[in-house]
């Protein structure tokens, strides 16, 4: 039963990634694209976590934690660039 739930979750998060990719390409503004990229990072974290559950190892949980940190830093950098025009002052 857990196999079916994981397969369904893979499909849902994969579809969400495709929708976010569409939004990144065809979004009207920069802030919409940054939001779509942040959502893509969250979906990738979920996929890594699901893969770790599927394989029964904790290695993918650590990878998802690192991916979350990189996603957060990149989102903050994009937001700072949008607000101030540069990242490092």
Short mmCIF file of C-alpha atoms in Angstrom, two decimals:
data_model
loop_
_atom_site.label_atom_id
_atom_site.label_comp_id
_atom_site.label_asym_id
_atom_site.label_seq_id
_atom_site.Cartn_x
_atom_site.Cartn_y
_atom_site.Cartn_z
CA UNK A 1 0.00 0.00 0.00
CA UNK A 2 2.85 2.41 0.75
CA UNK A 3 4.18 1.74 -2.74
CA UNK A 4 0.98 3.02 -4.32
CA UNK A 5 0.99 6.11 -2.11
CA UNK A 6 4.62 6.84 -3.01
CA UNK A 7 3.90 6.34 -6.72
CA UNK A 8 0.92 8.72 -6.50
CA UNK A 9 3.01 11.30 -4.62
CA UNK A 10 5.80 11.03 -7.20
CA UNK A 11 3.27 11.77 -9.92
CA UNK A 12 1.72 14.72 -8.08
CA UNK A 13 5.04 16.38 -7.27
CA UNK A 14 6.36 15.70 -10.76
CA UNK A 15 3.29 17.35 -12.26
CA UNK A 16 3.72 20.28 -9.88
CA UNK A 17 7.31 20.65 -11.06
CA UNK A 18 6.14 20.84 -14.67
CA UNK A 19 3.54 23.49 -13.80
CA UNK A 20 6.19 25.51 -11.96
CA UNK A 21 8.54 25.20 -14.92
CA UNK A 22 5.78 26.54 -17.17
CA UNK A 23 5.31 29.44 -14.75
CA UNK A 24 9.04 30.18 -14.72
CA UNK A 25 9.10 30.41 -18.51
CA UNK A 26 5.85 32.28 -19.11
CA UNK A 27 5.42 34.39 -15.94
CA UNK A 28 4.61 38.09 -16.45
CA UNK A 29 7.04 39.45 -13.86
CA UNK A 30 10.29 38.70 -12.10
CA UNK A 31 8.66 38.19 -8.72
CA UNK A 32 6.36 35.52 -10.18
CA UNK A 33 9.37 33.70 -11.60
CA UNK A 34 11.20 33.82 -8.27
CA UNK A 35 8.12 32.46 -6.52
CA UNK A 36 7.88 29.65 -9.08
CA UNK A 37 11.57 28.81 -8.57
CA UNK A 38 11.06 28.72 -4.81
CA UNK A 39 8.09 26.41 -5.25
CA UNK A 40 10.20 24.19 -7.51
CA UNK A 41 12.80 23.93 -4.74
CA UNK A 42 10.08 22.89 -2.27
CA UNK A 43 8.79 20.27 -4.70
CA UNK A 44 12.30 18.90 -5.18
CA UNK A 45 12.71 18.65 -1.41
CA UNK A 46 9.49 16.65 -1.27
CA UNK A 47 10.66 14.36 -4.08
CA UNK A 48 14.00 13.75 -2.37
CA UNK A 49 12.23 12.96 0.89
CA UNK A 50 9.84 10.57 -0.86
CA UNK A 51 12.78 8.87 -2.59
CA UNK A 52 14.47 8.46 0.80
CA UNK A 53 11.32 6.86 2.20
CA UNK A 54 11.09 4.60 -0.85
CA UNK A 55 14.69 3.42 -0.58
CA UNK A 56 14.71 3.25 3.23
CA UNK A 57 17.88 5.30 3.69
CA UNK A 58 18.57 8.59 5.47
CA UNK A 59 21.05 9.83 2.90
CA UNK A 60 18.31 11.51 0.87
CA UNK A 61 16.98 13.33 3.94
CA UNK A 62 20.35 15.00 4.39
CA UNK A 63 20.40 15.86 0.69
CA UNK A 64 16.93 17.40 1.00
CA UNK A 65 18.12 19.46 3.98
CA UNK A 66 21.03 20.81 1.95
CA UNK A 67 18.71 21.51 -0.97
CA UNK A 68 16.38 23.43 1.38
CA UNK A 69 19.25 25.58 2.62
CA UNK A 70 20.42 26.37 -0.91
CA UNK A 71 16.84 27.14 -1.98
CA UNK A 72 16.34 29.51 0.94
CA UNK A 73 19.60 31.35 0.30
CA UNK A 74 18.86 31.70 -3.41
CA UNK A 75 15.37 33.03 -2.72
CA UNK A 76 16.73 35.60 -0.27
CA UNK A 77 19.39 36.61 -2.80
CA UNK A 78 16.78 37.05 -5.55
CA UNK A 79 14.56 39.08 -3.23
CA UNK A 80 17.46 41.30 -2.23
CA UNK A 81 18.40 41.77 -5.88
CA UNK A 82 14.84 42.75 -6.76
CA UNK A 83 14.60 45.23 -3.89
CA UNK A 84 18.05 46.84 -4.02
CA UNK A 85 19.51 46.02 -7.44
CA UNK A 86 22.58 44.20 -6.09
CA UNK A 87 23.23 41.30 -3.76
CA UNK A 88 26.49 42.25 -2.07
CA UNK A 89 26.81 45.81 -0.78
#
